[in-house]
Amino acid sequence: MSDLAFITGTRKGIGRAIAEHLLSQGWIVAGCSRRDNDLKHENYHHFNCDVSDEAAVIKTIKTVKKTLQPIKVLINNAGIASMNHLLLTPLKSYQDIFQTNVQGTFLMLRETAKQMSRTGGGRIINFTSIANPLNLEGEAIYAASKAAVESLTKTAAKELAEMNITVNAIGPTPVETDLIKLVPKEKIDSLVKQQSIQRLGTHEDILNAVDFFIKPQSDFITGQILYLGGVN
Amino acid sequence: MSIERHTLLNLLQTILRELGEDLGKDSLLQTDEKTPLFGSRSELDSMNLVNFITEIEERLSDDYNIDITLANSSAMSRTRSPFLRVGSCVDYIIELIDKQNNE
Ligand SMILES: NC(=O)c1ccc[n+]([C@@H]2O[C@H](COP(=O)([O-])OP(=O)(O)OC[C@H]3O[C@@H](n4cnc5c(N)ncnc54)[C@H](OP(=O)(O)O)[C@@H]3O)[C@@H](O)[C@H]2O)c1
């Protein structure tokens, strides 16, 4: 029987690309987003779940196990961003960003790891961004949320190692999705100039990193933050 | 969602017995309401307690369709932890289920 991967934020963007990629490789995929998803595939199962809602997350993760099968891989991709000068950033942006990026990652990780601890282990991949190591101006709150995700990744890796669960994070460079469509072009250009390899990222760049973290031979790799484009 | 108190107590005792068998700790094979779950008189170390609590949550969900999380701030902030003894843990879980039912 194929293994099941749960991916958050599959409605569009990177999460959608990961879902389609794993489906094409024969995985069973369950995914969530706040809104409906038009991704149709016999092995895809959608849940309308806000990752920052504790009760909804508990219900979703337990339902996946009961109605489908236990989760082998969790990909915490759902994330939001907002570009603003620090002095013009509303408290509400801070709250929304931390709720989805940090609280959502934490809740999903907690509930799924409980399940994995009883089913022989698993792999967890979180999403950070090069906005954190590059200290990008205009993205202070977003970068701070990703710094929290990175810290969570490293500590979770330690606490969950004895349960045979690895926890790693991927830090993409800018990739053309809705997340960055409001960011001015000069801003993206100057950002790309700070990368060792100066080009936009693609979905394939990220899929390759996902494949690496979930392949069986990667069971000795945990607590790692993998930035793309030669950022460190 | 509901579960009888004695059923829940039995469930906790079963999980402790299985844990005792795994860990080779005879004192966990026969437990009662007063059996300590943590502190110096408990047979469980901190990781055993994590596994015990996770196991309770998963079995409540799998076997009784009760979906709750025991790591609740109201539990963690009490001066007397509900996880002190088997009996207090049972009471606490019943309380959480009632609370969820009333929401
Ligand atoms: N694109 C980039 O340039 C870039 C660069 C570095 C890092 N990243 C990271 O990569 C990840 C994916 O980004 P993306 O570019 O694919 O973004 P995107 O195109 O905006 O898609 C975000 C996805 O997450 C879902 N989502 C958002 N908030 C959610 C919530 N609270 N609960 C459940 N689902 C939620 C959205 O669906 P709904 O709206 O229906 O909920 C959507 O499917 C994020 O973690 C982001 O920080 C992206």
PDB file of C-alpha atoms in Angstrom, chain A residues 54 58-59 62-63 65-66 110-111 113-115 117-118 159 162-163, chain B residues 47 50-51 54-55 57-59 61-62 65-71:
ATOM      1  CA  GLU A  54      -6.565  23.937  17.332  1.00  0.00           C
ATOM      2  CA  ILE A  58      -7.010  17.874  15.947  1.00  0.00           C
ATOM      3  CA  LYS A  59     -10.118  16.790  14.078  1.00  0.00           C
ATOM      4  CA  LYS A  62      -7.456  12.231  13.545  1.00  0.00           C
ATOM      5  CA  THR A  63      -9.923  11.932  10.658  1.00  0.00           C
ATOM      6  CA  LYS A  65      -5.957   8.327  10.275  1.00  0.00           C
ATOM      7  CA  LYS A  66      -9.446   6.942  10.835  1.00  0.00           C
ATOM      8  CA  ARG A 110       2.161  18.368  17.591  1.00  0.00           C
ATOM      9  CA  GLU A 111      -0.915  16.457  16.485  1.00  0.00           C
ATOM     10  CA  ALA A 113       3.875  13.671  15.738  1.00  0.00           C
ATOM     11  CA  LYS A 114       1.615  12.099  18.384  1.00  0.00           C
ATOM     12  CA  GLN A 115       0.182   9.875  15.697  1.00  0.00           C
ATOM     13  CA  SER A 117       5.023   8.212  17.570  1.00  0.00           C
ATOM     14  CA  ARG A 118       2.586   5.290  17.663  1.00  0.00           C
ATOM     15  CA  GLU A 159      12.589  15.855  21.109  1.00  0.00           C
ATOM     16  CA  GLU A 162      13.666   8.885  19.754  1.00  0.00           C
ATOM     17  CA  MET A 163      10.241   8.427  18.167  1.00  0.00           C
TER      18      MET A 163
ATOM     19  CA  MET B  47       9.314  10.416  28.421  1.00  0.00           C
ATOM     20  CA  VAL B  50       4.590  11.741  27.400  1.00  0.00           C
ATOM     21  CA  ASN B  51       3.991   8.345  25.800  1.00  0.00           C
ATOM     22  CA  THR B  54      -0.242  10.378  23.875  1.00  0.00           C
ATOM     23  CA  GLU B  55      -1.523   6.823  24.095  1.00  0.00           C
ATOM     24  CA  GLU B  57      -5.451  10.597  23.465  1.00  0.00           C
ATOM     25  CA  GLU B  58      -5.023   8.232  20.543  1.00  0.00           C
ATOM     26  CA  ARG B  59      -7.096   5.437  22.085  1.00  0.00           C
ATOM     27  CA  SER B  61      -9.986   8.893  19.506  1.00  0.00           C
ATOM     28  CA  ASP B  62      -9.639   5.465  17.877  1.00  0.00           C
ATOM     29  CA  ASN B  65     -14.412   8.788  18.965  1.00  0.00           C
ATOM     30  CA  ILE B  66     -13.392  11.313  21.587  1.00  0.00           C
ATOM     31  CA  ASP B  67     -11.015  13.883  20.135  1.00  0.00           C
ATOM     32  CA  ILE B  68      -9.373  15.927  22.852  1.00  0.00           C
ATOM     33  CA  THR B  69      -5.911  17.132  23.692  1.00  0.00           C
ATOM     34  CA  LEU B  70      -4.772  16.648  27.260  1.00  0.00           C
ATOM     35  CA  ALA B  71      -2.099  19.324  26.961  1.00  0.00           C
TER      36      ALA B  71
END
